[in-house]
Amino acid sequence: MQKPDAMIAHLTDLQSPEACGRLVVKVGSALLVGKDGKPRRKWLTGLANEIAQARDRGQEVIIVSSGAIALGSRILGLENGGRGSLADAQASAAVGQIALSSLWAELLGNHELTAAQVLITLEDLEGRRRYLNASATLHRLLETGAVPVVNENDTVATHEIRFGDNDRLAARVAQAAKANAVILLSDIDGLYDKHPSEPGASRIPMVWGVDDEVRAMATGDSDSGIGSGGMRTKVNAVEIAERAGIALVIANGKYDQPIARAIGLHGDDGIGTLFLARRHDTARKAWIGGRLRMKGTLVIDEGAVNALRDGNSLLAKGITRVDGGFVRGDPVRIEGPDGEWLAKGLAEYDAPECAALVGLHTDEQEKVLGYTPRSAVVHRDQLVMLR
């Protein structure tokens, strides 16, 4: 992997408003809420102090906060932490959001900082217009000096339209806000070369872009018992962030002053794993690359795989199969002949038209379509390579 040309090259760079003027901090449920269902006020008071200190250094901060369902379930007396059913989760979130926003307003208010609640669903960041609206709101709040506190809107989100974890939400929020870095406060010190419970496991302090080797190190395990994430979701978040030129840190939030510990404010090198951005796509390509829901799949042959890797558009000639019910402009998954997910892109045709064009040269397509064909099924300007 090649080292990127980025201002953030070390964990300690996250202390600097020049290198990291805008920071997203993600706080998981297991850190915010104790096993008794009550807020961990002492720990949260310390974190609020750290956020105030970052503001004093000249940094803008966005908080991505879990905890609404956990808080609400205790208030309502619901079992299984409010996750016994979708209705329980939504009801818990409705009550818990009030408690959560009040908590952050109080803690930040102690430092004369204004908290702003921002509730987001997956669809808010998947649709281009709503994504831009969310981006504009975040920018305006930061301009006014407020601290946006973002959470998934679990009151209305169903399983089909949920992020499902706040790791990926934090990366998407950072992308929309044009942040410089994300800190995911977790239950572990960072990414390890093997499961951290195994003898000889070593923390990896820095990663220059996610590749297959890094993905293989990630596991889906979490010992918290409350959160919905895991190392796989965190690596997914890294892949979203790196496309937008955003650094991401996985750090242990169980300690007092977790940000200071992660970024070396006590005079050391910091403790965590820093993922440096491997690329910096255009804003539109970063949005495409960060999308989580695909509407269909295009399977392509080996010749088309090579063409895409050379920076070309996807032509109908190289497509071997079309799946899904997408329409023009929808995001589609592009797979190689071995089933590997190679790319994401926006389709230039509806699914039935794509199916009719499978394997055809450009000069054969007008007869099938009844009109002059477009230059590609997925244009290279609307396509993002994943592998």
mmCIF file of C-alpha atoms in Angstrom:
data_model
loop_
_atom_site.group_PDB
_atom_site.id
_atom_site.type_symbol
_atom_site.label_atom_id
_atom_site.label_comp_id
_atom_site.label_asym_id
_atom_site.label_seq_id
_atom_site.Cartn_x
_atom_site.Cartn_y
_atom_site.Cartn_z
ATOM 1 C CA MET A 1 0.000 0.000 0.000
ATOM 2 C CA GLN A 2 1.220 3.449 -0.855
ATOM 3 C CA LYS A 3 1.373 6.163 1.775
ATOM 4 C CA PRO A 4 -1.116 8.949 0.963
ATOM 5 C CA ASP A 5 -0.317 12.615 0.789
ATOM 6 C CA ALA A 6 -2.457 13.779 3.715
ATOM 7 C CA MET A 7 -2.164 16.314 6.511
ATOM 8 C CA ILE A 8 -3.086 13.696 9.113
ATOM 9 C CA ALA A 9 -0.195 11.247 9.276
ATOM 10 C CA HIS A 10 -0.113 10.411 13.016
ATOM 11 C CA LEU A 11 -2.619 10.102 15.829
ATOM 12 C CA THR A 12 -1.179 13.236 17.411
ATOM 13 C CA ASP A 13 -2.128 15.236 14.304
ATOM 14 C CA LEU A 14 -5.744 15.051 15.488
ATOM 15 C CA GLN A 15 -4.790 17.564 18.181
ATOM 16 C CA SER A 16 -4.114 20.214 15.550
ATOM 17 C CA PRO A 17 -6.841 22.527 14.192
ATOM 18 C CA GLU A 18 -4.681 23.000 11.101
ATOM 19 C CA ALA A 19 -4.605 19.285 10.295
ATOM 20 C CA CYS A 20 -7.968 18.438 11.831
ATOM 21 C CA GLY A 21 -10.247 21.444 11.878
ATOM 22 C CA ARG A 22 -13.439 19.380 11.889
ATOM 23 C CA LEU A 23 -13.760 16.162 13.895
ATOM 24 C CA VAL A 24 -16.535 13.578 14.247
ATOM 25 C CA VAL A 25 -16.653 11.601 17.506
ATOM 26 C CA LYS A 26 -18.822 8.474 17.660
ATOM 27 C CA VAL A 27 -20.030 7.261 21.053
ATOM 28 C CA GLY A 28 -21.577 3.787 21.289
ATOM 29 C CA SER A 29 -24.402 2.642 23.556
ATOM 30 C CA ALA A 30 -22.143 0.538 25.775
ATOM 31 C CA LEU A 31 -20.066 3.610 26.607
ATOM 32 C CA LEU A 32 -22.966 5.991 27.135
ATOM 33 C CA VAL A 33 -25.327 3.724 29.077
ATOM 34 C CA GLY A 34 -24.413 1.504 32.016
ATOM 35 C CA LYS A 35 -25.706 -2.002 32.600
ATOM 36 C CA ASP A 36 -28.399 -0.513 34.839
ATOM 37 C CA GLY A 37 -29.782 1.400 31.867
ATOM 38 C CA LYS A 38 -28.731 4.764 33.296
ATOM 39 C CA PRO A 39 -26.354 7.261 31.638
ATOM 40 C CA ARG A 40 -22.721 6.969 32.695
ATOM 41 C CA ARG A 41 -22.720 10.600 33.800
ATOM 42 C CA LYS A 42 -19.192 10.773 35.218
ATOM 43 C CA TRP A 43 -17.660 9.378 32.035
ATOM 44 C CA LEU A 44 -19.872 11.542 29.826
ATOM 45 C CA THR A 45 -18.975 14.643 31.827
ATOM 46 C CA GLY A 46 -15.317 13.923 31.102
ATOM 47 C CA LEU A 47 -16.044 13.436 27.396
ATOM 48 C CA ALA A 48 -17.961 16.725 27.283
ATOM 49 C CA ASN A 49 -14.901 18.370 28.859
ATOM 50 C CA GLU A 50 -12.755 16.913 26.069
ATOM 51 C CA ILE A 51 -15.116 18.231 23.411
ATOM 52 C CA ALA A 52 -14.966 21.682 25.017
ATOM 53 C CA GLN A 53 -11.168 21.474 25.018
ATOM 54 C CA ALA A 54 -11.187 20.603 21.320
ATOM 55 C CA ARG A 55 -13.370 23.633 20.680
ATOM 56 C CA ASP A 56 -10.926 25.772 22.673
ATOM 57 C CA ARG A 57 -8.129 24.480 20.425
ATOM 58 C CA GLY A 58 -10.086 25.778 17.439
ATOM 59 C CA GLN A 59 -11.620 22.495 16.288
ATOM 60 C CA GLU A 60 -15.252 21.960 15.319
ATOM 61 C CA VAL A 61 -16.819 18.783 16.689
ATOM 62 C CA ILE A 62 -19.779 16.652 15.631
ATOM 63 C CA ILE A 63 -20.996 13.921 17.983
ATOM 64 C CA VAL A 64 -22.596 10.757 16.625
ATOM 65 C CA SER A 65 -24.308 9.319 19.668
ATOM 66 C CA SER A 66 -26.025 6.007 20.273
ATOM 67 C CA GLY A 67 -28.059 5.335 23.395
ATOM 68 C CA ALA A 68 -31.633 6.416 22.687
ATOM 69 C CA ILE A 69 -33.106 2.902 22.620
ATOM 70 C CA ALA A 70 -31.170 1.826 25.721
ATOM 71 C CA LEU A 71 -32.260 4.908 27.663
ATOM 72 C CA GLY A 72 -35.867 4.744 26.498
ATOM 73 C CA SER A 73 -36.289 1.039 27.238
ATOM 74 C CA ARG A 74 -35.410 1.610 30.900
ATOM 75 C CA ILE A 75 -37.871 4.484 31.192
ATOM 76 C CA LEU A 76 -40.630 2.395 29.598
ATOM 77 C CA GLY A 77 -39.686 -0.778 31.458
ATOM 78 C CA LEU A 78 -39.279 -2.829 28.272
ATOM 79 C CA GLU A 79 -37.285 -6.050 28.288
ATOM 80 C CA ASN A 80 -34.267 -6.963 26.125
ATOM 81 C CA GLY A 81 -33.020 -3.404 26.151
ATOM 82 C CA GLY A 82 -35.985 -2.312 24.045
ATOM 83 C CA ARG A 83 -34.991 -4.594 21.171
ATOM 84 C CA GLY A 84 -37.555 -7.346 21.642
ATOM 85 C CA SER A 85 -39.434 -6.167 18.556
ATOM 86 C CA LEU A 86 -39.332 -3.361 16.012
ATOM 87 C CA ALA A 87 -42.255 -1.676 17.792
ATOM 88 C CA ASP A 88 -40.400 -1.841 21.133
ATOM 89 C CA ALA A 89 -37.267 -0.360 19.561
ATOM 90 C CA GLN A 90 -39.202 2.471 17.938
ATOM 91 C CA ALA A 91 -41.110 3.262 21.120
ATOM 92 C CA SER A 92 -37.907 3.162 23.171
ATOM 93 C CA ALA A 93 -36.189 5.465 20.677
ATOM 94 C CA ALA A 94 -39.071 7.964 20.828
ATOM 95 C CA VAL A 95 -38.735 8.282 24.591
ATOM 96 C CA GLY A 96 -34.971 7.879 24.684
ATOM 97 C CA GLN A 97 -34.257 10.593 22.134
ATOM 98 C CA ILE A 98 -35.675 13.191 24.519
ATOM 99 C CA ALA A 99 -33.523 11.862 27.333
ATOM 100 C CA LEU A 100 -30.445 11.662 25.101
ATOM 101 C CA SER A 101 -30.772 15.158 23.653
ATOM 102 C CA SER A 102 -31.439 16.602 27.121
ATOM 103 C CA LEU A 103 -28.337 14.864 28.448
ATOM 104 C CA TRP A 104 -26.070 16.248 25.726
ATOM 105 C CA ALA A 105 -27.640 19.708 26.004
ATOM 106 C CA GLU A 106 -26.918 19.722 29.730
ATOM 107 C CA LEU A 107 -23.357 18.406 29.507
ATOM 108 C CA LEU A 108 -22.325 20.703 26.658
ATOM 109 C CA GLY A 109 -24.256 23.597 28.168
ATOM 110 C CA ASN A 110 -22.006 23.383 31.220
ATOM 111 C CA HIS A 111 -19.287 24.630 28.852
ATOM 112 C CA GLU A 112 -21.554 27.240 27.228
ATOM 113 C CA LEU A 113 -21.825 25.093 24.105
ATOM 114 C CA THR A 114 -25.115 24.669 22.268
ATOM 115 C CA ALA A 115 -26.143 21.112 21.384
ATOM 116 C CA ALA A 116 -28.181 20.596 18.190
ATOM 117 C CA GLN A 117 -30.102 17.369 17.704
ATOM 118 C CA VAL A 118 -29.903 15.908 14.183
ATOM 119 C CA LEU A 119 -31.888 12.731 13.492
ATOM 120 C CA ILE A 120 -30.999 10.910 10.279
ATOM 121 C CA THR A 121 -32.213 7.810 8.461
ATOM 122 C CA LEU A 122 -30.347 5.844 5.833
ATOM 123 C CA GLU A 123 -32.533 7.367 3.128
ATOM 124 C CA ASP A 124 -31.480 10.881 4.174
ATOM 125 C CA LEU A 125 -27.920 10.114 3.097
ATOM 126 C CA GLU A 126 -28.619 7.701 0.220
ATOM 127 C CA GLY A 127 -30.696 10.121 -1.864
ATOM 128 C CA ARG A 128 -28.515 12.806 -3.433
ATOM 129 C CA ARG A 129 -30.851 15.758 -2.762
ATOM 130 C CA ARG A 130 -31.510 14.805 0.856
ATOM 131 C CA TYR A 131 -27.802 14.145 1.356
ATOM 132 C CA LEU A 132 -27.016 17.680 0.192
ATOM 133 C CA ASN A 133 -29.723 19.073 2.476
ATOM 134 C CA ALA A 134 -28.272 17.206 5.457
ATOM 135 C CA SER A 135 -24.811 18.456 4.504
ATOM 136 C CA ALA A 136 -26.022 22.058 4.359
ATOM 137 C CA THR A 137 -27.673 21.748 7.779
ATOM 138 C CA LEU A 138 -24.521 20.377 9.391
ATOM 139 C CA HIS A 139 -22.379 23.114 7.853
ATOM 140 C CA ARG A 140 -24.755 25.848 9.023
ATOM 141 C CA LEU A 141 -24.890 24.481 12.565
ATOM 142 C CA LEU A 142 -21.102 24.413 12.748
ATOM 143 C CA GLU A 143 -20.937 27.955 11.393
ATOM 144 C CA THR A 144 -23.140 29.124 14.263
ATOM 145 C CA GLY A 145 -20.886 27.442 16.822
ATOM 146 C CA ALA A 146 -23.338 24.676 17.739
ATOM 147 C CA VAL A 147 -22.274 21.071 18.364
ATOM 148 C CA PRO A 148 -24.429 18.760 16.212
ATOM 149 C CA VAL A 149 -25.430 15.582 18.039
ATOM 150 C CA VAL A 150 -26.404 13.044 15.376
ATOM 151 C CA ASN A 151 -28.251 9.784 15.840
ATOM 152 C CA GLU A 152 -30.131 7.404 13.603
ATOM 153 C CA ASN A 153 -33.857 8.150 13.681
ATOM 154 C CA ASP A 154 -34.875 4.752 15.038
ATOM 155 C CA THR A 155 -38.397 5.984 15.758
ATOM 156 C CA VAL A 156 -39.316 5.810 12.074
ATOM 157 C CA ALA A 157 -36.549 3.677 10.539
ATOM 158 C CA THR A 158 -37.484 0.106 9.663
ATOM 159 C CA HIS A 159 -34.984 -2.698 9.160
ATOM 160 C CA GLU A 160 -34.877 -1.999 5.425
ATOM 161 C CA ILE A 161 -33.929 1.676 5.819
ATOM 162 C CA ARG A 162 -31.567 1.512 8.781
ATOM 163 C CA PHE A 163 -27.837 2.002 8.947
ATOM 164 C CA GLY A 164 -27.923 -0.595 11.719
ATOM 165 C CA ASP A 165 -24.777 0.728 13.377
ATOM 166 C CA ASN A 166 -23.431 4.162 14.149
ATOM 167 C CA ASP A 167 -19.936 3.369 12.873
ATOM 168 C CA ARG A 168 -21.025 3.664 9.256
ATOM 169 C CA LEU A 169 -23.363 6.518 10.140
ATOM 170 C CA ALA A 170 -20.413 8.421 11.617
ATOM 171 C CA ALA A 171 -18.403 7.948 8.419
ATOM 172 C CA ARG A 172 -21.316 9.135 6.265
ATOM 173 C CA VAL A 173 -21.887 12.140 8.521
ATOM 174 C CA ALA A 174 -18.181 12.988 8.299
ATOM 175 C CA GLN A 175 -18.443 12.754 4.541
ATOM 176 C CA ALA A 176 -21.498 15.045 4.440
ATOM 177 C CA ALA A 177 -19.864 17.513 6.823
ATOM 178 C CA LYS A 178 -16.496 17.432 5.030
ATOM 179 C CA ALA A 179 -14.768 16.526 8.283
ATOM 180 C CA ASN A 180 -11.048 15.829 8.484
ATOM 181 C CA ALA A 181 -11.241 12.854 10.806
ATOM 182 C CA VAL A 182 -13.507 10.462 12.688
ATOM 183 C CA ILE A 183 -12.838 8.885 16.071
ATOM 184 C CA LEU A 184 -14.844 5.710 16.733
ATOM 185 C CA LEU A 185 -14.827 5.213 20.496
ATOM 186 C CA SER A 186 -15.196 1.489 20.951
ATOM 187 C CA ASP A 187 -14.471 -1.295 23.448
ATOM 188 C CA ILE A 188 -11.043 -2.095 22.019
ATOM 189 C CA ASP A 189 -7.741 -0.270 21.481
ATOM 190 C CA GLY A 190 -7.862 -0.608 17.692
ATOM 191 C CA LEU A 191 -7.385 -3.143 14.916
ATOM 192 C CA TYR A 192 -5.330 -6.219 15.840
ATOM 193 C CA ASP A 193 -3.482 -8.597 13.555
ATOM 194 C CA LYS A 194 -5.633 -11.400 15.013
ATOM 195 C CA HIS A 195 -8.357 -11.672 17.597
ATOM 196 C CA PRO A 196 -7.112 -9.640 20.596
ATOM 197 C CA SER A 197 -7.878 -12.514 22.985
ATOM 198 C CA GLU A 198 -5.369 -14.738 21.207
ATOM 199 C CA PRO A 199 -1.791 -14.948 22.564
ATOM 200 C CA GLY A 200 0.622 -12.689 20.719
ATOM 201 C CA ALA A 201 -2.072 -10.463 19.197
ATOM 202 C CA SER A 202 -0.663 -7.027 18.336
ATOM 203 C CA ARG A 203 -2.436 -3.734 17.774
ATOM 204 C CA ILE A 204 -1.739 -2.160 14.393
ATOM 205 C CA PRO A 205 -1.072 1.553 15.005
ATOM 206 C CA MET A 206 -1.508 2.731 11.418
ATOM 207 C CA VAL A 207 -3.131 1.458 8.226
ATOM 208 C CA TRP A 208 -2.555 3.038 4.823
ATOM 209 C CA GLY A 209 -5.849 2.139 3.218
ATOM 210 C CA VAL A 210 -8.107 -0.880 3.602
ATOM 211 C CA ASP A 211 -7.271 -3.905 1.462
ATOM 212 C CA ASP A 212 -8.112 -7.612 1.574
ATOM 213 C CA GLU A 213 -5.445 -8.253 4.205
ATOM 214 C CA VAL A 214 -6.971 -5.656 6.519
ATOM 215 C CA ARG A 215 -10.492 -6.960 5.925
ATOM 216 C CA ALA A 216 -9.337 -10.431 6.880
ATOM 217 C CA MET A 217 -8.156 -9.135 10.254
ATOM 218 C CA ALA A 218 -11.581 -7.750 11.126
ATOM 219 C CA THR A 219 -14.028 -9.897 13.053
ATOM 220 C CA GLY A 220 -17.704 -9.401 13.828
ATOM 221 C CA ASP A 221 -17.203 -9.893 17.559
ATOM 222 C CA SER A 222 -17.787 -7.325 20.280
ATOM 223 C CA ASP A 223 -17.633 -8.062 23.989
ATOM 224 C CA SER A 224 -19.909 -5.174 24.977
ATOM 225 C CA GLY A 225 -23.240 -7.012 24.700
ATOM 226 C CA ILE A 226 -25.042 -3.731 23.986
ATOM 227 C CA GLY A 227 -23.710 -2.233 20.781
ATOM 228 C CA SER A 228 -24.668 -3.422 17.307
ATOM 229 C CA GLY A 229 -21.258 -2.961 15.702
ATOM 230 C CA GLY A 230 -18.077 -5.017 15.586
ATOM 231 C CA MET A 231 -14.748 -4.685 13.851
ATOM 232 C CA ARG A 232 -16.270 -5.486 10.458
ATOM 233 C CA THR A 233 -18.632 -2.518 10.644
ATOM 234 C CA LYS A 234 -15.750 -0.301 11.699
ATOM 235 C CA VAL A 235 -13.694 -1.372 8.694
ATOM 236 C CA ASN A 236 -16.762 -0.718 6.518
ATOM 237 C CA ALA A 237 -16.819 2.775 8.022
ATOM 238 C CA VAL A 238 -13.137 3.218 7.177
ATOM 239 C CA GLU A 239 -13.831 2.381 3.531
ATOM 240 C CA ILE A 240 -16.543 5.046 3.402
ATOM 241 C CA ALA A 241 -14.288 7.635 5.057
ATOM 242 C CA GLU A 242 -11.171 6.963 3.026
ATOM 243 C CA ARG A 243 -12.996 7.652 -0.250
ATOM 244 C CA ALA A 244 -13.771 11.142 0.979
ATOM 245 C CA GLY A 245 -10.192 11.801 2.089
ATOM 246 C CA ILE A 246 -11.096 11.423 5.766
ATOM 247 C CA ALA A 247 -8.855 9.803 8.368
ATOM 248 C CA LEU A 248 -10.489 7.458 10.867
ATOM 249 C CA VAL A 249 -9.359 6.287 14.295
ATOM 250 C CA ILE A 250 -10.569 3.256 16.220
ATOM 251 C CA ALA A 251 -9.859 3.833 19.905
ATOM 252 C CA ASN A 252 -10.876 2.489 23.294
ATOM 253 C CA GLY A 253 -13.569 4.573 24.945
ATOM 254 C CA LYS A 254 -13.640 2.678 28.251
ATOM 255 C CA TYR A 255 -11.042 4.960 29.793
ATOM 256 C CA ASP A 256 -11.481 8.389 31.313
ATOM 257 C CA GLN A 257 -10.508 11.084 28.793
ATOM 258 C CA PRO A 258 -10.651 8.635 25.878
ATOM 259 C CA ILE A 259 -9.939 11.268 23.211
ATOM 260 C CA ALA A 260 -6.791 12.442 25.003
ATOM 261 C CA ARG A 261 -5.647 8.827 25.314
ATOM 262 C CA ALA A 262 -6.307 8.155 21.633
ATOM 263 C CA ILE A 263 -4.568 11.204 20.185
ATOM 264 C CA GLY A 264 -1.641 11.517 22.603
ATOM 265 C CA LEU A 265 -2.604 14.611 24.586
ATOM 266 C CA HIS A 266 -0.783 13.182 27.599
ATOM 267 C CA GLY A 267 2.542 13.429 25.765
ATOM 268 C CA ASP A 268 2.695 9.985 24.161
ATOM 269 C CA ASP A 269 2.052 8.867 20.585
ATOM 270 C CA GLY A 270 -1.597 8.035 21.178
ATOM 271 C CA ILE A 271 -3.271 4.644 21.527
ATOM 272 C CA GLY A 272 -5.516 3.457 18.729
ATOM 273 C CA THR A 273 -5.434 2.514 15.069
ATOM 274 C CA LEU A 274 -5.242 5.372 12.580
ATOM 275 C CA PHE A 275 -6.574 4.627 9.105
ATOM 276 C CA LEU A 276 -5.230 7.136 6.621
ATOM 277 C CA ALA A 277 -7.261 8.057 3.566
ATOM 278 C CA ARG A 278 -6.006 6.097 0.562
ATOM 279 C CA ARG A 279 -7.789 8.203 -2.036
ATOM 280 C CA HIS A 280 -9.806 11.363 -2.340
ATOM 281 C CA ASP A 281 -12.667 10.942 -4.788
ATOM 282 C CA THR A 282 -14.774 13.785 -6.094
ATOM 283 C CA ALA A 283 -17.704 14.657 -3.828
ATOM 284 C CA ARG A 284 -20.139 12.823 -6.090
ATOM 285 C CA LYS A 285 -17.972 9.698 -6.350
ATOM 286 C CA ALA A 286 -17.455 9.705 -2.590
ATOM 287 C CA TRP A 287 -21.233 9.810 -2.170
ATOM 288 C CA ILE A 288 -21.666 6.900 -4.591
ATOM 289 C CA GLY A 289 -18.904 4.904 -2.898
ATOM 290 C CA GLY A 290 -20.437 5.513 0.523
ATOM 291 C CA ARG A 291 -23.898 4.297 -0.416
ATOM 292 C CA LEU A 292 -24.988 1.180 1.428
ATOM 293 C CA ARG A 293 -28.067 -0.001 -0.449
ATOM 294 C CA MET A 294 -27.800 -1.242 -4.007
ATOM 295 C CA LYS A 295 -30.940 -1.617 -6.151
ATOM 296 C CA GLY A 296 -29.585 -4.325 -8.438
ATOM 297 C CA THR A 297 -26.561 -6.224 -9.716
ATOM 298 C CA LEU A 298 -24.673 -6.319 -13.000
ATOM 299 C CA VAL A 299 -22.435 -9.349 -13.514
ATOM 300 C CA ILE A 300 -19.617 -8.769 -15.987
ATOM 301 C CA ASP A 301 -17.024 -10.849 -17.820
ATOM 302 C CA GLU A 302 -13.259 -10.764 -17.355
ATOM 303 C CA GLY A 303 -12.745 -8.380 -20.265
ATOM 304 C CA ALA A 304 -15.081 -5.841 -18.668
ATOM 305 C CA VAL A 305 -13.309 -6.295 -15.327
ATOM 306 C CA ASN A 306 -10.014 -5.320 -16.944
ATOM 307 C CA ALA A 307 -11.645 -2.398 -18.738
ATOM 308 C CA LEU A 308 -13.060 -1.003 -15.488
ATOM 309 C CA ARG A 309 -9.712 -1.351 -13.759
ATOM 310 C CA ASP A 310 -8.172 0.629 -16.610
ATOM 311 C CA GLY A 311 -10.597 3.475 -15.863
ATOM 312 C CA ASN A 312 -13.166 2.811 -18.594
ATOM 313 C CA SER A 313 -16.965 2.846 -18.476
ATOM 314 C CA LEU A 314 -19.055 -0.314 -18.303
ATOM 315 C CA LEU A 315 -20.431 -1.260 -21.723
ATOM 316 C CA ALA A 316 -23.305 -3.641 -22.427
ATOM 317 C CA LYS A 317 -20.985 -5.976 -24.322
ATOM 318 C CA GLY A 318 -19.239 -6.955 -21.089
ATOM 319 C CA ILE A 319 -22.401 -7.666 -19.057
ATOM 320 C CA THR A 320 -23.447 -11.296 -18.665
ATOM 321 C CA ARG A 321 -26.370 -11.020 -16.227
ATOM 322 C CA VAL A 322 -28.727 -8.409 -14.766
ATOM 323 C CA ASP A 323 -30.483 -8.824 -11.401
ATOM 324 C CA GLY A 324 -32.884 -6.531 -9.575
ATOM 325 C CA GLY A 325 -35.634 -4.040 -10.356
ATOM 326 C CA PHE A 326 -33.662 -0.815 -10.625
ATOM 327 C CA VAL A 327 -34.422 2.227 -12.767
ATOM 328 C CA ARG A 328 -32.130 4.691 -14.459
ATOM 329 C CA GLY A 329 -30.041 6.583 -11.901
ATOM 330 C CA ASP A 330 -30.256 3.876 -9.248
ATOM 331 C CA PRO A 331 -27.087 2.483 -7.654
ATOM 332 C CA VAL A 332 -26.094 -0.986 -8.790
ATOM 333 C CA ARG A 333 -23.542 -3.507 -7.633
ATOM 334 C CA ILE A 334 -21.048 -4.628 -10.268
ATOM 335 C CA GLU A 335 -19.682 -8.151 -9.844
ATOM 336 C CA GLY A 336 -16.965 -10.051 -11.651
ATOM 337 C CA PRO A 337 -17.462 -13.568 -13.065
ATOM 338 C CA ASP A 338 -16.328 -15.070 -9.746
ATOM 339 C CA GLY A 339 -18.963 -13.137 -7.747
ATOM 340 C CA GLU A 340 -16.504 -10.626 -6.308
ATOM 341 C CA TRP A 341 -18.014 -7.173 -5.692
ATOM 342 C CA LEU A 342 -15.821 -4.930 -7.830
ATOM 343 C CA ALA A 343 -17.605 -1.596 -8.100
ATOM 344 C CA LYS A 344 -20.655 0.559 -7.447
ATOM 345 C CA GLY A 345 -22.227 2.789 -10.035
ATOM 346 C CA LEU A 346 -25.356 4.558 -11.213
ATOM 347 C CA ALA A 347 -27.196 2.753 -14.004
ATOM 348 C CA GLU A 348 -27.922 4.606 -17.246
ATOM 349 C CA TYR A 349 -30.849 2.301 -18.073
ATOM 350 C CA ASP A 350 -33.780 0.639 -16.325
ATOM 351 C CA ALA A 351 -33.255 -3.037 -15.459
ATOM 352 C CA PRO A 352 -35.366 -4.428 -18.359
ATOM 353 C CA GLU A 353 -33.386 -2.339 -20.857
ATOM 354 C CA CYS A 354 -30.104 -3.491 -19.308
ATOM 355 C CA ALA A 355 -31.252 -7.097 -19.599
ATOM 356 C CA ALA A 356 -32.156 -6.598 -23.250
ATOM 357 C CA LEU A 357 -28.713 -5.137 -23.968
ATOM 358 C CA VAL A 358 -26.658 -7.912 -22.341
ATOM 359 C CA GLY A 359 -23.697 -8.824 -24.553
ATOM 360 C CA LEU A 360 -24.579 -6.428 -27.375
ATOM 361 C CA HIS A 361 -22.154 -4.121 -29.175
ATOM 362 C CA THR A 362 -23.086 -0.448 -29.353
ATOM 363 C CA ASP A 363 -24.082 -0.683 -33.039
ATOM 364 C CA GLU A 364 -26.594 -3.436 -32.177
ATOM 365 C CA GLN A 365 -28.341 -1.588 -29.368
ATOM 366 C CA GLU A 366 -30.468 1.003 -31.206
ATOM 367 C CA LYS A 367 -32.561 -1.705 -32.876
ATOM 368 C CA VAL A 368 -33.354 -3.205 -29.453
ATOM 369 C CA LEU A 369 -33.961 0.083 -27.651
ATOM 370 C CA GLY A 370 -35.764 1.986 -30.367
ATOM 371 C CA TYR A 371 -33.617 5.042 -29.719
ATOM 372 C CA THR A 372 -29.951 6.031 -29.867
ATOM 373 C CA PRO A 373 -28.127 4.214 -27.064
ATOM 374 C CA ARG A 374 -26.263 6.053 -24.336
ATOM 375 C CA SER A 375 -22.490 5.890 -24.243
ATOM 376 C CA ALA A 376 -22.396 3.264 -21.479
ATOM 377 C CA VAL A 377 -24.537 1.237 -19.121
ATOM 378 C CA VAL A 378 -22.562 2.748 -16.218
ATOM 379 C CA HIS A 379 -20.423 5.750 -17.135
ATOM 380 C CA ARG A 380 -16.978 5.960 -15.562
ATOM 381 C CA ASP A 381 -17.894 9.340 -14.011
ATOM 382 C CA GLN A 382 -20.699 7.587 -12.103
ATOM 383 C CA LEU A 383 -18.660 4.527 -11.148
ATOM 384 C CA VAL A 384 -16.487 3.780 -8.121
ATOM 385 C CA MET A 385 -14.097 0.833 -7.995
ATOM 386 C CA LEU A 386 -13.987 -1.140 -4.727
ATOM 387 C CA ARG A 387 -11.258 -3.608 -5.663
#
